[in-house]
XYZ file of C-alpha atoms in Angstrom:
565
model
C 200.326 120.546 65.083
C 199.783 116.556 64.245
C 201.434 114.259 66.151
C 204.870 114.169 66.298
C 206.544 112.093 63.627
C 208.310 108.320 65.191
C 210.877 106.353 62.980
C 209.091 103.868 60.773
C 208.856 100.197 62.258
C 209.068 96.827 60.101
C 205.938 96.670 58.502
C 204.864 100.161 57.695
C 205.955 101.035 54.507
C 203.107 102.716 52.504
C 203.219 103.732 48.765
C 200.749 106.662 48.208
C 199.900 106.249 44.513
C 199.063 110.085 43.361
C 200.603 113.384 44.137
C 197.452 115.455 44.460
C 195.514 116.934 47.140
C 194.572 113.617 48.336
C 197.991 112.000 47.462
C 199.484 114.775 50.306
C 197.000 114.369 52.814
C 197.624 110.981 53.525
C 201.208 111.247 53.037
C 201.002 113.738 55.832
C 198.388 112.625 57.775
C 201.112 108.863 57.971
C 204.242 110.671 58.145
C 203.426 112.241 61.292
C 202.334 109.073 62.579
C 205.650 107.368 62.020
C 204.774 105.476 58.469
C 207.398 105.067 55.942
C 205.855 106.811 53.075
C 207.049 107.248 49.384
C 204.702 109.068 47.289
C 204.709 107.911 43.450
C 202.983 110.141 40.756
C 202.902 110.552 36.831
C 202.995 113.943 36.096
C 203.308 116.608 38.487
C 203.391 117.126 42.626
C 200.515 118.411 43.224
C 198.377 117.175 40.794
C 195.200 119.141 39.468
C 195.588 121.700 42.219
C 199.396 122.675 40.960
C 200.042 126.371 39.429
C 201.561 125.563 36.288
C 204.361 128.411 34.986
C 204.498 128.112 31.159
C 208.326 127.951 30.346
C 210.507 131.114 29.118
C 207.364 133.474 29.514
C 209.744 135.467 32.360
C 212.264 137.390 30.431
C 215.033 139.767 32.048
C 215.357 137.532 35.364
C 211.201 137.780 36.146
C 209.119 134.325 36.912
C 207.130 132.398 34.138
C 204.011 133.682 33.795
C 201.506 132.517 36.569
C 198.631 129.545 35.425
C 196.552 127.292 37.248
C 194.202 124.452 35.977
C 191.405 126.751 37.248
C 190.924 129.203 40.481
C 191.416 128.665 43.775
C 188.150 128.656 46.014
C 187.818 127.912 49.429
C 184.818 128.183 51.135
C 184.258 128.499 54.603
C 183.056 125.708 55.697
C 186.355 124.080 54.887
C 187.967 122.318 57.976
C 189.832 119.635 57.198
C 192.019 120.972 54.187
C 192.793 124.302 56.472
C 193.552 122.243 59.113
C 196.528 120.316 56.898
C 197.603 124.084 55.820
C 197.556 125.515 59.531
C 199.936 123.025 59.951
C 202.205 123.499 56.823
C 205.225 126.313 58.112
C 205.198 129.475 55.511
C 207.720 132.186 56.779
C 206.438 134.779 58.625
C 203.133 133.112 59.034
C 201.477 132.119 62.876
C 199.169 129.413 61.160
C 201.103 128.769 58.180
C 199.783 128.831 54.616
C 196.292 129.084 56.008
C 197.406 132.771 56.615
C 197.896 133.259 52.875
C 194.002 132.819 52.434
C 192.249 136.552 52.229
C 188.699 137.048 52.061
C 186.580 137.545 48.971
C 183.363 140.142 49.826
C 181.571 139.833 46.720
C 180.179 137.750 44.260
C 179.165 139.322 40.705
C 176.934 137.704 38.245
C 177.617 139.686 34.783
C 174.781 139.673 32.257
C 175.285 140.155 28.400
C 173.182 143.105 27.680
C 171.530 143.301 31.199
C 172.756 145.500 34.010
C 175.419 143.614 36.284
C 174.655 142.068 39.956
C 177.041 142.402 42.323
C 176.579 140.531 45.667
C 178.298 141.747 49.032
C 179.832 139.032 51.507
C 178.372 138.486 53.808
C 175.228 138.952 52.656
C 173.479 141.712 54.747
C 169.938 140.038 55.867
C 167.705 142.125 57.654
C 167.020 141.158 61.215
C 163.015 140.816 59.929
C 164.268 137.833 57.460
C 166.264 135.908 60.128
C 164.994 132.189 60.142
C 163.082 130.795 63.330
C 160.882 128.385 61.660
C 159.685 126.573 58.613
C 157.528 129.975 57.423
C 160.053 132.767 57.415
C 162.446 130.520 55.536
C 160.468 130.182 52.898
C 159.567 133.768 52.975
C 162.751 135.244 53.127
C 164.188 132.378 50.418
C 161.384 133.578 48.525
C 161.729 137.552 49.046
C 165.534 137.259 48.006
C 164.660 135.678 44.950
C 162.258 138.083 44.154
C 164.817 140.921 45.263
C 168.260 139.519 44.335
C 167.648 137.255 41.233
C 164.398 139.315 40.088
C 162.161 136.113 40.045
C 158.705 136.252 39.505
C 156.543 135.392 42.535
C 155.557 132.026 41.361
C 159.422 131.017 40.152
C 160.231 132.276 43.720
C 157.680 130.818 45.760
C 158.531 127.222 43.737
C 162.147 127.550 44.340
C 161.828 128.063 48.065
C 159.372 125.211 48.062
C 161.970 122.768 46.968
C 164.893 124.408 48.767
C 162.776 123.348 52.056
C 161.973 120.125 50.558
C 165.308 119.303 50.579
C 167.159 120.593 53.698
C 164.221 118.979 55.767
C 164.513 115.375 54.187
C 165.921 112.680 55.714
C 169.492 111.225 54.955
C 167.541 108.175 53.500
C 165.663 110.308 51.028
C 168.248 112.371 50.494
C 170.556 109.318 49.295
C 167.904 107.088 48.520
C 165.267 109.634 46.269
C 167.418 112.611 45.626
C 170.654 111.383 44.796
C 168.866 109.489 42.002
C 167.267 112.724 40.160
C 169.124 115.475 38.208
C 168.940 118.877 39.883
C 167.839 120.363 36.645
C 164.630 117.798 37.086
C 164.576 118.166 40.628
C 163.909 122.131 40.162
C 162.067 121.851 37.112
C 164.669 123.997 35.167
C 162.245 122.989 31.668
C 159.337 124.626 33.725
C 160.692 128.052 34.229
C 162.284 131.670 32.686
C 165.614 132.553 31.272
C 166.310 134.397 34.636
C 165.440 131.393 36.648
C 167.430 129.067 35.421
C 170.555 131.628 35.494
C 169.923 131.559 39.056
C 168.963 128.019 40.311
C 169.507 126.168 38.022
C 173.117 126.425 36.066
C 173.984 129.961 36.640
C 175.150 129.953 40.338
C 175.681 126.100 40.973
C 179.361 127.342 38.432
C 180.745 128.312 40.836
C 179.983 126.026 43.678
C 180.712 122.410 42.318
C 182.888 121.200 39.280
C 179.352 120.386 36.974
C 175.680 121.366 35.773
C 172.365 120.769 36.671
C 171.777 118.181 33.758
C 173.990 116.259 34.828
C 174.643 115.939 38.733
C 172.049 114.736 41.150
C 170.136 116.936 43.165
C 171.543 115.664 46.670
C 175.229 116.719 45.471
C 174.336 120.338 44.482
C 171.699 121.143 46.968
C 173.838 119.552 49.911
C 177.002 122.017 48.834
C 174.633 125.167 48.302
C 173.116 124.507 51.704
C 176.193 124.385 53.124
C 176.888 127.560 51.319
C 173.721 129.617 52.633
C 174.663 129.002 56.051
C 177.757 129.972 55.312
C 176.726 133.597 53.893
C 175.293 134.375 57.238
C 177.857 132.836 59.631
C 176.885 129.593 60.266
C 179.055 126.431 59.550
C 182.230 128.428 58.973
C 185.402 127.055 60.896
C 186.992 129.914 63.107
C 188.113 132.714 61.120
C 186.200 131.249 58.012
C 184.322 133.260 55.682
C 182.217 132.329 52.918
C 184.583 133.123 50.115
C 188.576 133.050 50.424
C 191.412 132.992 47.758
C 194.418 133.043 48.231
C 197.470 135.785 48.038
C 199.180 134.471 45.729
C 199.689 131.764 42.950
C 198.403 128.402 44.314
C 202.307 126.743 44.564
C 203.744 129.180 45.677
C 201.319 129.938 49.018
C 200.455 126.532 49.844
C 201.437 123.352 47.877
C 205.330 124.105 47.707
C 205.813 124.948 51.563
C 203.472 121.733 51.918
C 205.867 119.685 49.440
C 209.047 121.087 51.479
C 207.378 120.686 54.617
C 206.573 116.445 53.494
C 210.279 116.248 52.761
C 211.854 117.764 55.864
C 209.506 114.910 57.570
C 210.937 112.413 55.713
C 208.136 111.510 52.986
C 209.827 110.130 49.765
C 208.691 111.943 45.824
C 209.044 110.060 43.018
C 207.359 111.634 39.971
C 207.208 110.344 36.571
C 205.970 107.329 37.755
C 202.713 106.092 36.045
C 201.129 103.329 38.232
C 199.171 100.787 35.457
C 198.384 97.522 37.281
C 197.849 96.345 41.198
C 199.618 92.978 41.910
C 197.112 90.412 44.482
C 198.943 87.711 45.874
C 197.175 85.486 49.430
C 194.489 88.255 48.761
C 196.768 91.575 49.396
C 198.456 93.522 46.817
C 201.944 92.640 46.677
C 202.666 95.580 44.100
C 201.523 98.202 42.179
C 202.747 97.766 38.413
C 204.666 101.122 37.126
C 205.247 101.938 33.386
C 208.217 101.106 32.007
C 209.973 100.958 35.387
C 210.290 98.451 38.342
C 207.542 97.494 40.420
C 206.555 98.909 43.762
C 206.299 97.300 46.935
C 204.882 98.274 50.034
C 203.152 96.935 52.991
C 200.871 99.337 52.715
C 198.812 100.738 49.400
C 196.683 104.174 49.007
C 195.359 104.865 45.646
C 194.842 108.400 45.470
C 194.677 108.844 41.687
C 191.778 110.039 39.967
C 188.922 107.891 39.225
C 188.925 107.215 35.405
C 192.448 106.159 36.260
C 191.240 104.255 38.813
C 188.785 102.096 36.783
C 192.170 101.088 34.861
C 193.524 99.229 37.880
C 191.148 97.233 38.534
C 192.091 93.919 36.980
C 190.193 90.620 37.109
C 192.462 89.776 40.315
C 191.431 92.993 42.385
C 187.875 92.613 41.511
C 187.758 88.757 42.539
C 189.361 90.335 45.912
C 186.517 93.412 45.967
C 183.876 93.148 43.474
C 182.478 96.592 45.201
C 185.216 98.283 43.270
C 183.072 97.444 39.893
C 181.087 100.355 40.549
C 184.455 102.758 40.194
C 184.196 101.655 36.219
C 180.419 103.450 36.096
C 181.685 106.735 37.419
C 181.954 109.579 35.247
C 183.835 112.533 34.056
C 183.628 116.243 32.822
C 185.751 118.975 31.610
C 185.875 122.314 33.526
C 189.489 123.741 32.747
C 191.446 126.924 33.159
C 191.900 129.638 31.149
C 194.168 132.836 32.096
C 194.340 136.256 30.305
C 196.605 138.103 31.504
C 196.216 141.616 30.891
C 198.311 144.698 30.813
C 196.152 146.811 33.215
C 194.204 146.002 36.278
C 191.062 144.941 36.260
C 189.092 144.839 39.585
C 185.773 143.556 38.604
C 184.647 142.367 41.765
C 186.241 141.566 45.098
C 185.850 137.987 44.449
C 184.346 135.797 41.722
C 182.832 136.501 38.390
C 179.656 134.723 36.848
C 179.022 135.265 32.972
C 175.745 134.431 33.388
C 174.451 134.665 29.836
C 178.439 132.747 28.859
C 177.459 129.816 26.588
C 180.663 127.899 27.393
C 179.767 128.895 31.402
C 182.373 130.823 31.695
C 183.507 132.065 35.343
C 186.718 134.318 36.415
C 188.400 135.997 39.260
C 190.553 138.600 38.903
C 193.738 137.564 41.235
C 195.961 140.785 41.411
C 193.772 142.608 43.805
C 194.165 139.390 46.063
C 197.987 138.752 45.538
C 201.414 140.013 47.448
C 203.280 139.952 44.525
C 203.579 142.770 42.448
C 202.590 141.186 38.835
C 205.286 143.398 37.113
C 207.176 140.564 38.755
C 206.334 138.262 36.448
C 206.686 137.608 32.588
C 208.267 140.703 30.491
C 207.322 143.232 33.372
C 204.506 144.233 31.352
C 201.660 142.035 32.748
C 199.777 144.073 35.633
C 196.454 141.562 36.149
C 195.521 138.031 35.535
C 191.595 137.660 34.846
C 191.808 134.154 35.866
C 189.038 131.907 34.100
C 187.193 128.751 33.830
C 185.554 127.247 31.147
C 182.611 124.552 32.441
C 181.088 123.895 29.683
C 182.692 121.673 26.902
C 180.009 120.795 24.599
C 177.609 123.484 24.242
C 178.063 125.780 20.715
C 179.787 128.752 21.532
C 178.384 132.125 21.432
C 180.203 133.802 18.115
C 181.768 130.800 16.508
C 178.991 128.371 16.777
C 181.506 125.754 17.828
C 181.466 123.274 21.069
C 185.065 124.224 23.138
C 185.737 120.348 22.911
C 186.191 120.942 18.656
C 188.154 124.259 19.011
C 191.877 124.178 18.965
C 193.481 126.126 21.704
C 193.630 129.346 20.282
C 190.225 129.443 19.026
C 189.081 128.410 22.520
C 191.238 131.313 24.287
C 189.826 133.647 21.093
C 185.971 132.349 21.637
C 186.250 132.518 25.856
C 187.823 136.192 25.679
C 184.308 137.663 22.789
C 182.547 136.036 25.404
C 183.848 137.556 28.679
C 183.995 140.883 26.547
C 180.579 140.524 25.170
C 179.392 140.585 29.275
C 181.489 143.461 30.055
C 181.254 146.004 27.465
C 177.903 146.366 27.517
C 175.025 149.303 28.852
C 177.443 151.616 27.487
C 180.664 150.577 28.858
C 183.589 149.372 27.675
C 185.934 147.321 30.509
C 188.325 145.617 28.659
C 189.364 146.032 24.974
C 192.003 143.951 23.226
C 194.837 145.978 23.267
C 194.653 145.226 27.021
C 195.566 141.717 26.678
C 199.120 140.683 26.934
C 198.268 136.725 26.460
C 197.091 133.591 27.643
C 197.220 130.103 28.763
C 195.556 127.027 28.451
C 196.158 124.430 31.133
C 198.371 122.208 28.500
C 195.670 118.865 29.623
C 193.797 120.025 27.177
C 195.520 118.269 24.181
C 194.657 119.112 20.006
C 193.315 115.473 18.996
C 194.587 115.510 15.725
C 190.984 115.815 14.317
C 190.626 119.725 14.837
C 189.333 119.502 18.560
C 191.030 118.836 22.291
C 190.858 116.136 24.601
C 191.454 116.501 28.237
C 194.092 114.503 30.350
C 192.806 115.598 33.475
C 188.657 115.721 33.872
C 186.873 116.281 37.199
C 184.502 113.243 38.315
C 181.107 114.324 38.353
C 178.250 113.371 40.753
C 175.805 111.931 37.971
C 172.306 110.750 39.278
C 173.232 107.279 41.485
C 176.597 108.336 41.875
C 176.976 107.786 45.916
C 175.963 104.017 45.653
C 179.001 103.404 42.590
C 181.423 105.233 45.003
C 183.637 103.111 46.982
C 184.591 103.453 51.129
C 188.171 104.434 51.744
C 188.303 101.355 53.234
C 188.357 98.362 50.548
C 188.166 94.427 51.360
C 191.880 94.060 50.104
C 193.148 94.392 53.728
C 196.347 96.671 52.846
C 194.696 98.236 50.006
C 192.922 102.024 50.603
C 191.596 104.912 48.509
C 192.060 108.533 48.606
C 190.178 110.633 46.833
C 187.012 113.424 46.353
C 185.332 110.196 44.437
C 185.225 107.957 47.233
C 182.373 108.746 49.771
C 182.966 111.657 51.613
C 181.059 113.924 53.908
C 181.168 116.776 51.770
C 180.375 114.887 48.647
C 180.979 116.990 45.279
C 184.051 117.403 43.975
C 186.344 119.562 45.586
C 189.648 120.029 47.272
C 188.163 119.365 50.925
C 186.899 116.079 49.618
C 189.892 115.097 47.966
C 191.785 116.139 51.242
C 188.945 114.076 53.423
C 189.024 111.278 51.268
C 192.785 111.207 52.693
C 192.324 111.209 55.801
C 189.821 108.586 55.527
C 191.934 105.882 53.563
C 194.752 106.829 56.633
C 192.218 105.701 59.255
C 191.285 103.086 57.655
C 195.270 101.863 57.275
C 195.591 102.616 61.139
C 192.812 100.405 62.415
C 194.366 97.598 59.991
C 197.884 97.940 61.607
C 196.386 98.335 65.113
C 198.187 101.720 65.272
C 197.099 103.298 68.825
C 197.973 106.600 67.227
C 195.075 109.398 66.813
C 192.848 109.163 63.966
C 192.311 112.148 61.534
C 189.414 113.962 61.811
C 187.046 114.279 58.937
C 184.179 117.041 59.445
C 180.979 116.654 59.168
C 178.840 119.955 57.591
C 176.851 122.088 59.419
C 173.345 120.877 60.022
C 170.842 123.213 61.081
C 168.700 122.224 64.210
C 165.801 123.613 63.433
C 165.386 121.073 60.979
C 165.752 118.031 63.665
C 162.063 117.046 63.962
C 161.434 117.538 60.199
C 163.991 115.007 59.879
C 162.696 112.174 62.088
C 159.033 112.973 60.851
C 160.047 112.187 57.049
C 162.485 109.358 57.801
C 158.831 107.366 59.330
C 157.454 109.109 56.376
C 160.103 107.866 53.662
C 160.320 104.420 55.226
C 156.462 104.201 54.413
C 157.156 105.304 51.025
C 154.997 108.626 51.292
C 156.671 111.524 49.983
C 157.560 114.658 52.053
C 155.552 116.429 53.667
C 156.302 119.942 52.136
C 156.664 118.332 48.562
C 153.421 119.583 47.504
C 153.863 122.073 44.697
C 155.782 119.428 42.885
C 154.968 115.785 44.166
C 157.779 113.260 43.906
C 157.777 109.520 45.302
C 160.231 107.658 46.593
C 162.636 105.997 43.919
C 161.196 108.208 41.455
């Protein structure tokens, strides 16, 4: 447990501006350090993370019908997030809602008109292809390549080639070279096969970070899937981790309401409906934060944890006199990767864990939750409902595979009728047929995505991307407006991509920032750093002389890159 929560003195009130991941994190994180804390958000408590139950789908005394703005994934080199949920009280649980994450042992990646591949977790290496040194990593990399993703030699002797590039650079080049290239560039997706690219490129990288290759730099999707090889074979993972986890249940109802009751019973203050549009500066601190069509807010204390294209709205000509570093919020960017559940009238197991459509035009990824859940799903809706293949659309703008139309110019129903030929069109194929129509009961669109009046959708909630650059745009938790502080996974965090571990550290961070500026003699919040392999040490120190003398690395031979370039 955190420490133990003290009444609030004069001069610690804090308004936590956003109800999300981040938004609860620091509101816990303060509340158990004996801050005042009211927690002010427009829409919903909490935030993109939230299931959403769409109204008078339960009939004859049943719950609504189970959504969620995508699934749940948490890997196991999560630490700080778990460590809030060991630490949120769930009945019957020792270590609280983190006992209502269960494992996930396999990984499938479904091909349209190719035979299936179905990864086990974790991933059974032979003792021959453990890694002692520079050579058998590339040679098992290579080898499972070859074996797993059916990669030429040459495709497979490339990819492990930059893979060690990488993980033995420097943090300089790492921020300073690779932040500043696309992965897709950094890999040479343009170079390679069909079957490449589904693999390094876009096809896995789905399921591992809220974007694709074209688009996010190569430091914020190679740093995640290291973190996630290490993971696979035990290393990184916080006790009792494991590489993939879910959890048993809808996302509220196992973790965010027990958190939300848990915040109240400590005294934290909700106040939703409550759209924050303006910061107040007055003697260089913010005095309020505006809130539309109601009063102002006051507070000694300020953390913004709303997301980043809101954000960019706040900051007025006054804030940025205050902190022109928080100009570089406005060049941040957004993307759309949104849920989509069908729930179905029979079960459908498809894996024990997630679900890649490789060959998915829209990048389509599931997970089928009923395997994972306590609740019986006949629970829910009419009674009829046994499974929910739980899905995610991640890509917005590329023509779909059967209607020839981007997702972002569909209407709802054509985007739920386009997602489900393409899931089918993976499934029912080599002579099997999985799923047919007459097993779906319905679906549901998380209701952000909103018909524009012109025949397409916008979204009200998209994810902030790690674009090529991205880390030196991103603000510090800690701002130069003394009692101002941001929360968020688009500040900089050690985990970096966009996920709920750095929303949750981005929390913790903006809290220890506000304790050093109250001279609070409290305990500060930890925020974890990943795993870093030592074997890798001296390669380090030998390419940070190497990148200060602008030389590239020296295993960047295959493909040479220069500094900056």
């Amino acid at each position: 447990m955190g420490p133990v929560p003290a009444h609030a003195a004069s001069g610690r009130r804090v308004a936590v501006l956003g109800a999300g991941v981040a938004g609860l994190t620091a509101a816990h994180e303060l509340i158990e350090r004996g801050f005042e804390v009211e927690v002010y958000e427009r829409t919903a408590l909490g935030g993109k993370a939230r299931s959403i139950f769409p109204p008078g789908t339960g009939t004859g005394g049943r719950l609504d019908l189970p959504g969620e703005h995508g699934f749940r994934f948490f890997p196991g080199f999560y630490f700080n997030l778990t460590d809030n949920m060991r630490r949120t009280p769930f009945p019957g649980n020792a270590k609280g809602t983190w006992d209502n994450l269960v494992r996930a042992d396999a990984y499938m990646m479904s091909r349209q008109g190719r035979p299936d591949l179905t990864i086990p977790f974790p991933f059974p290496l032979p003792p021959s292809s453990r890694i002692y040194d520079v050579n058998s990593f590339l040679a098992t990399i290579t080898s499972g390549l070859q074996t797993v993703a059916k990669l030429s030699v040459t495709e497979a002797a490339f990819a492990a080639q930059k893979l060690l590039v990488y993980v033995t650079s420097c943090d300089e080049r790492k921020l300073g070279q690779w932040d500043n290239i696309t992965w897709a560039d950094y890999i040479r997706a343009d170079r390679f096969s069909d079957e490449y690219n589904k693999f390094i490129a876009d096809g896995t990288i789905r399921n591992l970070a809220a974007t694709k290759s074209k688009d996010a730099s190569t430091h914020s999707i190679a740093m995640v899937g290291e973190a996630t090889v290490w993971s696979i074979i035990g290393l990184g993972n916080e006790p009792g981790g494991s590489v993939d986890r879910v959890l048993n249940g809808s996302t509220s109802e196992m973790w965010l309401d027990p958190w939300i009751a848990h915040l109240r019973d400590l005294g934290v203050k909700f106040n939703v409906g409550y759209e924050v549009d303006s910061l107040t500066v007055s003697g260089g601190k913010i005095t309020s934060a505006g809130i539309k069509g109601r009063s102002a807010v006051s507070a000694d204390w300020f953390v913004v944890a709303m997301p980043c294209e809101r954000v960019a709205g706040l900051l007025s000509t006054a804030v940025l006199n205050a902190d022109p570093s928080l100009a570089g919020i406005k060049a941040l960017r957004t993307d759309w990767m949104t849920g989509l559940q069908f729930f179905l009238k029979k079960k459908l197991p498809l894996a024990a864990g997630h679900v890649n459509y490789g060959d998915s035009t829209w990048a389509v990824t599931s997970i089928s939750q009923e395997q994972f859940w306590k609740r019986d799903f006949s629970t829910y809706g009419d009674g009829t409902v046994q499974d929910c293949l739980s899905s995610i659309i991640s890509d917005w703008f590329t023509p779909g595979t059967f209607n020839n139309k981007r997702a972002a110019d569909c209407l709802p129903a054509e985007i739920a009728a386009e997602a489900w030929k393409q899931i089918k069109a993976h499934l029912n194929d080599n002579g099997q047929v999985q799923v047919t129509d007459a097993d779906l009961h319905s679906w549901f669109l998380d209701p952000a995505i909103v018909p524009n009046g012109g025949g397409g959708v916008t979204n009200d909630t998209p994810l902030f991307i790690q674009q090529p650059g991205s880390w030196r745009l991103r603000p510090t938790s800690k701002t130069k407006i003394p009692n101002l502080f941001l929360a968020g996974d688009w500040v900089k965090t050690p985990i970096n991509v966009t996920t709920m571990e750095g929303a949750n550290q981005g929390g913790r961070q903006a809290v220890n920032a506000l304790l050093d500026a109250a001279g609070s003699n409290t305990g500060r919040c930890d925020v974890h750093e990943l795993y870093e392999q030592p074997l890798w040490t001296p390669f380090k120190v030998n390419d940070k002389i190497r990148y200060s003398l602008r030389l590239p690395h020296e295993f960047d031979i295959l493909d040479t890159r220069w500094p900056g370039r």
